[in-house]
CSV table of C-alpha atoms in Angstrom, one decimal:
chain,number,residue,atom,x,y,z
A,1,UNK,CA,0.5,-14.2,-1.6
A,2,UNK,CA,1.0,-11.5,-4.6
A,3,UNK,CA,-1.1,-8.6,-3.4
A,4,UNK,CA,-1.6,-5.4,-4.8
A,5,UNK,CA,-2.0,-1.8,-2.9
A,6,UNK,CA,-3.8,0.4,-4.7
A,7,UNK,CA,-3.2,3.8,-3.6
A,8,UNK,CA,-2.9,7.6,-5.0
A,9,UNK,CA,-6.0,8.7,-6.8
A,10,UNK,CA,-6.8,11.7,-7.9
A,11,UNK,CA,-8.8,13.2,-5.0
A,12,UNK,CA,-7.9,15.5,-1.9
A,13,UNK,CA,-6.6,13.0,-0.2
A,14,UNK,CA,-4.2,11.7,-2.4
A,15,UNK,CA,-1.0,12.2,-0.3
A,16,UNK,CA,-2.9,10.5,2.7
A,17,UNK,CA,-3.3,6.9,0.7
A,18,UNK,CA,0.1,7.1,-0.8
A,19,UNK,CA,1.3,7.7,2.6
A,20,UNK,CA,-1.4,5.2,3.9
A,21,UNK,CA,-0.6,2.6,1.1
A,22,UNK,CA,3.2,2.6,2.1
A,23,UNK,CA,3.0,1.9,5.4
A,24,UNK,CA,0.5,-1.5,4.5
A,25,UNK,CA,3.3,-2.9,1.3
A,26,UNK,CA,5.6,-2.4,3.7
A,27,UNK,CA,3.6,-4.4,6.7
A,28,UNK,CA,2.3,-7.0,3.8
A,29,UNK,CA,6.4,-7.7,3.1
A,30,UNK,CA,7.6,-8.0,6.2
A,31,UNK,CA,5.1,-10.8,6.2
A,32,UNK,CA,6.7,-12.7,3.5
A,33,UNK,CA,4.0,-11.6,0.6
A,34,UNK,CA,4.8,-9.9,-2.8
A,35,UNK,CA,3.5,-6.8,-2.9
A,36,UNK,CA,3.0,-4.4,-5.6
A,37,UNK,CA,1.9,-0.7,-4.6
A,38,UNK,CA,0.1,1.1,-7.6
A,39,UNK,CA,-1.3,4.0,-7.5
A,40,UNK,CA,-4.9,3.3,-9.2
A,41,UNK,CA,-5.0,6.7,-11.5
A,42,UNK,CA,-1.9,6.8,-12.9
A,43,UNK,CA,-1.5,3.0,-13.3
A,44,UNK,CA,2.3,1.4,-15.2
A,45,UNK,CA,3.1,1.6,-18.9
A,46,UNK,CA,4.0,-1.5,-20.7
A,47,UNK,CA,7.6,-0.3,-20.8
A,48,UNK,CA,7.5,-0.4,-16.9
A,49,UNK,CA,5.8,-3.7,-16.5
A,50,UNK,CA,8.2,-5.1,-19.3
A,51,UNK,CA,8.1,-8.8,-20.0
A,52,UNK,CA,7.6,-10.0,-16.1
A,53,UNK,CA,4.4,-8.5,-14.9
A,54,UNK,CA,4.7,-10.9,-11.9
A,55,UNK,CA,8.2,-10.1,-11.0
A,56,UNK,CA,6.8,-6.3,-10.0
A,57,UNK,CA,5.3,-8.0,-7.0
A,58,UNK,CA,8.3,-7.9,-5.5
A,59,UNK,CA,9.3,-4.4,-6.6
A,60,UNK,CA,9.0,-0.8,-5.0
A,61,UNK,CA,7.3,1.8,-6.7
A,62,UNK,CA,7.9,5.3,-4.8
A,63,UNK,CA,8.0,7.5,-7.5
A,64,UNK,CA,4.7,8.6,-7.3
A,65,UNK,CA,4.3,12.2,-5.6
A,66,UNK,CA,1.9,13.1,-3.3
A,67,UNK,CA,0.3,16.4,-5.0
A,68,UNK,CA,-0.3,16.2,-9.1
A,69,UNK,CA,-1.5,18.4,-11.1
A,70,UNK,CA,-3.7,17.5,-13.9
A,71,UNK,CA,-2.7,14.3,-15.7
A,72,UNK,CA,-5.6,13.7,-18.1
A,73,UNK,CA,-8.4,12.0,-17.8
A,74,UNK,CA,-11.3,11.3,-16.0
A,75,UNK,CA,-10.8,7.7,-16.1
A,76,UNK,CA,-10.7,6.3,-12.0
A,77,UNK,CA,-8.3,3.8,-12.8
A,78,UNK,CA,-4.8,4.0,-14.7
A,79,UNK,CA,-2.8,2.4,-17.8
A,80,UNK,CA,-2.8,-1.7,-16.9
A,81,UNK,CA,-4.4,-1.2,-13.1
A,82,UNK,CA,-7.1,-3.6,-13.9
A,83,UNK,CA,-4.3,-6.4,-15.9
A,84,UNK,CA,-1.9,-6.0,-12.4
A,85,UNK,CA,-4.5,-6.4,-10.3
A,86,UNK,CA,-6.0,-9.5,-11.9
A,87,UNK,CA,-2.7,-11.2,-11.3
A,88,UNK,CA,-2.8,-11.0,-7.8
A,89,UNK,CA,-4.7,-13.0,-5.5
A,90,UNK,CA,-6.3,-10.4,-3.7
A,91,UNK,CA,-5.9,-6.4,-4.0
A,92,UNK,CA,-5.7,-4.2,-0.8
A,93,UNK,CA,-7.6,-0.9,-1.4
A,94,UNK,CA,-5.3,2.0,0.2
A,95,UNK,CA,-7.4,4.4,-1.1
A,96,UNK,CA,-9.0,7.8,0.2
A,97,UNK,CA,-12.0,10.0,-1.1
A,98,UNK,CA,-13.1,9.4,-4.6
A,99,UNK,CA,-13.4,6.9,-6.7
A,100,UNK,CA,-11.9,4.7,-3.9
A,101,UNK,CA,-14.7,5.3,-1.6
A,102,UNK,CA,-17.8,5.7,-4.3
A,103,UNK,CA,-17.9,2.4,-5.3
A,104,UNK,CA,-16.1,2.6,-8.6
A,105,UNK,CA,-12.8,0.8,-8.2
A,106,UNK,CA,-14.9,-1.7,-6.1
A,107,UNK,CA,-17.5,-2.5,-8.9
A,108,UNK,CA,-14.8,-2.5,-11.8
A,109,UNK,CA,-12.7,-5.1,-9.2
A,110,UNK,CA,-15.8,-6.8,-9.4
A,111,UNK,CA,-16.7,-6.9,-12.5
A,112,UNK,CA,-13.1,-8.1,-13.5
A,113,UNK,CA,-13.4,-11.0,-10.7
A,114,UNK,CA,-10.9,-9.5,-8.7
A,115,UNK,CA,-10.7,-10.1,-5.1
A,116,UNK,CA,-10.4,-6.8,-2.7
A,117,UNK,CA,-10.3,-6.0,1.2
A,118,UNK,CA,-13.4,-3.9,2.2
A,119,UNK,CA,-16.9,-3.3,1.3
A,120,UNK,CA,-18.0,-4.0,-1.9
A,121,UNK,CA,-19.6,-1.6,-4.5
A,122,UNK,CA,-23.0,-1.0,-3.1
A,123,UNK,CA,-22.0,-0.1,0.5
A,124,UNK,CA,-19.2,1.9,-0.7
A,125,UNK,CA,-21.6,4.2,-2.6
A,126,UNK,CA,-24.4,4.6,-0.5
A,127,UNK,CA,-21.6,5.5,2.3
C-alpha cells in the first residue's frame, strides 16, 4: 500500500508527532508498504516532489525539525499536502494538538475523498 504520515503541525506538540510519525513510516515499511512521512503545515514544493510524485512513497523525509518558528501562514495544511495525500490509498494521521485533533485535516481529507485512520471530522471537534 502507498500510505502517507502526516505529522508536524504547527502546535505545542509538534516535536511529539514528528517523533510519533517516525516511529509509525518506519513500522508501515518494515511491513512492505510505501510510505511517505509529511509534515501537514509545511507540506513539499514542486521542486521536491519533481516529476515522480509517487516515487516519494518510498522516500525519507527527516529534514523537518521539531521546534519552528513562524513559517507563515495560518493555513493547517502545507504546499501539495492535499495532491500527496490523494495519491495514497489511505493517510495515517500522526498528528498532535491542533488542527490534527479539531477536525480540520479530517474534514479537508474528506472533502478531498481521502481515506484516513481515526475519527472523522465531527468526533474530532467536539473531542
Amino acid at each position: 500500500m502507498k500510505i502517507v504520515v502526516l505529522t508536524g503541525g504547527n502546535s505545542s506538540e509538534r516535536a511529539v508527532s514528528l517523533h510519533s510519525g517516525r516511529l509509525v513510516s518506519e513500522a508501515l515499511r518494515r511491513r512492505g508498504h510505501r510510505v511517505l512521512q509529511l509534515d501537514v503545515w509545511r507540506g513539499l514544493t514542486d521542486r521536491e516532489i519533481g516529476d515522480d510524485p509517487i516515487s516519494l512513497f518510498s522516500e525519507t523525509f527527516d529534514r523537518y525539525p521539531p521546534r519552528i518558528e513562524a513559517v507563515g501562514g495560518d493555513a493547517p495544511v502545507g504546499e501539495n499536502v492535499l495532491r500527496l495525500c490523494r495519491l495514497a490509498d489511505v493517510v495515517f494521521l500522526a498528528l498532535h494538538g491542533g488542527a490534527g485533533e479539531n477536525g480540520q485535516v479530517q474534514a479537508m481529507l474528506d472533502c478531498c475523498g481521502v481515506r484516513y485512520t481515526g475519527s472523522g471530522f465531527r468526533a474530532s471537534l467536539l473531542g
